[in-house]
């Protein structure tokens, strides 16, 4: 018997009435480890990475997983073993790469606010490239490198001014954003970089936004980037690698982004036509590698009927799953045990945190009772990594499933853990 996977979640399916992730019954994990509990499918992460590798077959490609999407050590370890490098945005993330056994020589360092200390840390570690986001940063990086006897490999992040057609908080490639160097300034900035003593120009990059569900913004940005490569090289500055950032969306709620291989076959056709097909390429995918590999299991605590709304109060909250509160994001919510023909009233699914913004899903038809468990879907990306201890709630535990095996990869945080390091007067 085959078990149709949930839409967008290739390794999550009901077998009979019970929800499985790969070959493990999700409820067994909740019973063993408690809730809220994040569960990830290794096969899903593998399949998502393979789609990129298919798209780039025969090309020179370095995948740098944008670890902000999910920086749990075992997740990093998995991607490191697959040959991935990492896109980092802090010295802390660099330490995580090292702790997970990743290769620092495949690390690129993005972000608009790198400190001198972080620059020095990354230079000493010997990272692959700094993705520089401003002219001021370029000057400081050169100073830090010169003073410490290093040469910093740099790429300039170009802001191509294209609209990725996504939520304004996660769109980054428009003129009004804080990210990257304006297209018109780019050549001048490369000339400055080439003249500074502590720097070596190695690449060029863009990242236009996140949860992008169309190919057009990538095609437009690529055209504009290749115009710049031509201009910069004509000025005598060779560009060794081209980095296209991340941003490819996933299916949260019937979204239909292109698959990674289809997108890249389309993009590479353009890149070939312009004569750049044999370059060293880099990409920085985050969400598309992990988002739909994960779910968050929660228990129904109370049902609270109301005049205008019914509330289904669960034990996961905005501190575990911040995306609905922050971006009005949609996450699918399904029961671990399907209830047959039972009536399914409509609820707002909310957490215990003392904020009206603490909602996880609105207007969901659910046939559940207190004590039942639910899975919040598409929870592999930007959930655990954005979680907090608000309301002194310890962070959830995490399990990574590989076929029939389940590995506990993060213990549940205790209240004591959350105030460790604090001092009384
Ligand atoms: N590269 C850079 C420079 C980035 O800033 C990001 C994400 C990525 C790559 C990876 O993008 P992805 O492939 O994951 O779309 N917290 C938001 C998403 C913020 C994305 C920030 N930058 C959310 O939950 O939707």
mmCIF file of C-alpha atoms and ligand atoms in Angstrom, residues 52 64-69 87-89 108 110-111 131 133 157 167 169-170 172 179 205-207 209-212 218 243 245-249 252 283-290 322-323 326-327 329 331 381-383 385-386, ligand 1:
data_model
loop_
_atom_site.group_PDB
_atom_site.id
_atom_site.type_symbol
_atom_site.label_atom_id
_atom_site.label_comp_id
_atom_site.label_asym_id
_atom_site.label_seq_id
_atom_site.Cartn_x
_atom_site.Cartn_y
_atom_site.Cartn_z
ATOM 1 C CA UNK A 52 19.767 21.659 -6.669
ATOM 2 C CA UNK A 64 26.448 27.181 0.952
ATOM 3 C CA UNK A 65 23.479 26.285 3.151
ATOM 4 C CA UNK A 66 22.045 29.484 4.679
ATOM 5 C CA UNK A 67 22.202 28.153 8.196
ATOM 6 C CA UNK A 68 20.042 30.869 9.729
ATOM 7 C CA UNK A 69 17.101 28.803 8.451
ATOM 8 C CA UNK A 87 26.325 31.014 4.455
ATOM 9 C CA UNK A 88 26.810 32.607 7.864
ATOM 10 C CA UNK A 89 25.775 35.974 9.268
ATOM 11 C CA UNK A 108 30.778 32.693 3.114
ATOM 12 C CA UNK A 110 26.975 37.713 4.655
ATOM 13 C CA UNK A 111 25.256 40.478 6.581
ATOM 14 C CA UNK A 131 30.008 39.005 1.046
ATOM 15 C CA UNK A 133 27.330 44.837 1.819
ATOM 16 C CA UNK A 157 26.583 41.990 -2.685
ATOM 17 C CA UNK A 167 6.404 39.563 1.991
ATOM 18 C CA UNK A 169 9.900 41.868 5.601
ATOM 19 C CA UNK A 170 11.701 39.175 3.611
ATOM 20 C CA UNK A 172 15.855 42.299 0.173
ATOM 21 C CA UNK A 179 21.032 45.178 1.796
ATOM 22 C CA UNK A 205 26.690 38.002 -5.311
ATOM 23 C CA UNK A 206 23.061 38.885 -4.879
ATOM 24 C CA UNK A 207 20.250 37.678 -2.656
ATOM 25 C CA UNK A 209 14.582 37.905 -0.910
ATOM 26 C CA UNK A 210 13.009 34.852 0.588
ATOM 27 C CA UNK A 211 9.984 32.626 -0.110
ATOM 28 C CA UNK A 212 10.181 33.561 -3.799
ATOM 29 C CA UNK A 218 15.817 35.480 -10.519
ATOM 30 C CA UNK A 243 26.847 33.662 -6.089
ATOM 31 C CA UNK A 245 22.018 33.793 -3.021
ATOM 32 C CA UNK A 246 19.040 31.820 -1.796
ATOM 33 C CA UNK A 247 15.366 32.615 -1.555
ATOM 34 C CA UNK A 248 13.533 29.842 -3.373
ATOM 35 C CA UNK A 249 10.139 29.361 -1.744
ATOM 36 C CA UNK A 252 3.151 26.385 2.725
ATOM 37 C CA UNK A 283 24.122 29.384 -4.052
ATOM 38 C CA UNK A 284 22.852 30.074 -0.529
ATOM 39 C CA UNK A 285 19.566 28.198 -0.107
ATOM 40 C CA UNK A 286 18.056 27.991 3.353
ATOM 41 C CA UNK A 287 14.295 27.493 3.567
ATOM 42 C CA UNK A 288 14.062 25.318 0.440
ATOM 43 C CA UNK A 289 16.492 22.764 1.965
ATOM 44 C CA UNK A 290 14.847 22.378 5.363
ATOM 45 C CA UNK A 322 7.248 32.923 15.558
ATOM 46 C CA UNK A 323 6.400 33.159 11.855
ATOM 47 C CA UNK A 326 5.889 38.094 12.693
ATOM 48 C CA UNK A 327 4.776 37.724 9.073
ATOM 49 C CA UNK A 329 2.629 33.374 7.862
ATOM 50 C CA UNK A 331 1.534 26.894 8.488
ATOM 51 C CA UNK A 381 12.966 26.594 8.543
ATOM 52 C CA UNK A 382 12.969 29.786 10.611
ATOM 53 C CA UNK A 383 11.186 28.225 13.569
ATOM 54 C CA UNK A 385 16.353 29.114 14.773
ATOM 55 C CA UNK A 386 14.064 32.072 15.559
HETATM 56 N N1 LIG B 1 21.453 34.439 1.768
HETATM 57 C C1 LIG B 1 21.254 35.591 2.452
HETATM 58 C C2 LIG B 1 22.238 36.660 2.343
HETATM 59 C C3 LIG B 1 20.103 35.735 3.255
HETATM 60 O O1 LIG B 1 19.904 36.878 3.904
HETATM 61 C C4 LIG B 1 19.172 34.671 3.346
HETATM 62 C C5 LIG B 1 17.972 34.794 4.168
HETATM 63 C C6 LIG B 1 19.439 33.493 2.618
HETATM 64 C C7 LIG B 1 20.580 33.428 1.839
HETATM 65 C C8 LIG B 1 18.524 32.312 2.650
HETATM 66 O O2 LIG B 1 17.258 32.595 2.137
HETATM 67 P P1 LIG B 1 16.192 31.398 1.967
HETATM 68 O O3 LIG B 1 16.730 30.446 0.927
HETATM 69 O O4 LIG B 1 16.029 30.744 3.274
HETATM 70 O O5 LIG B 1 14.973 32.101 1.518
HETATM 71 N N2 LIG B 1 12.728 34.686 8.833
HETATM 72 C C9 LIG B 1 12.117 34.834 7.537
HETATM 73 C C10 LIG B 1 13.104 34.624 6.429
HETATM 74 C C11 LIG B 1 14.300 35.554 6.513
HETATM 75 C C12 LIG B 1 15.324 35.305 5.453
HETATM 76 C C13 LIG B 1 16.587 36.056 5.742
HETATM 77 N N3 LIG B 1 17.655 35.853 4.799
HETATM 78 C C14 LIG B 1 10.946 33.855 7.444
HETATM 79 O O6 LIG B 1 10.689 33.138 8.402
HETATM 80 O O7 LIG B 1 10.268 33.809 6.433
#
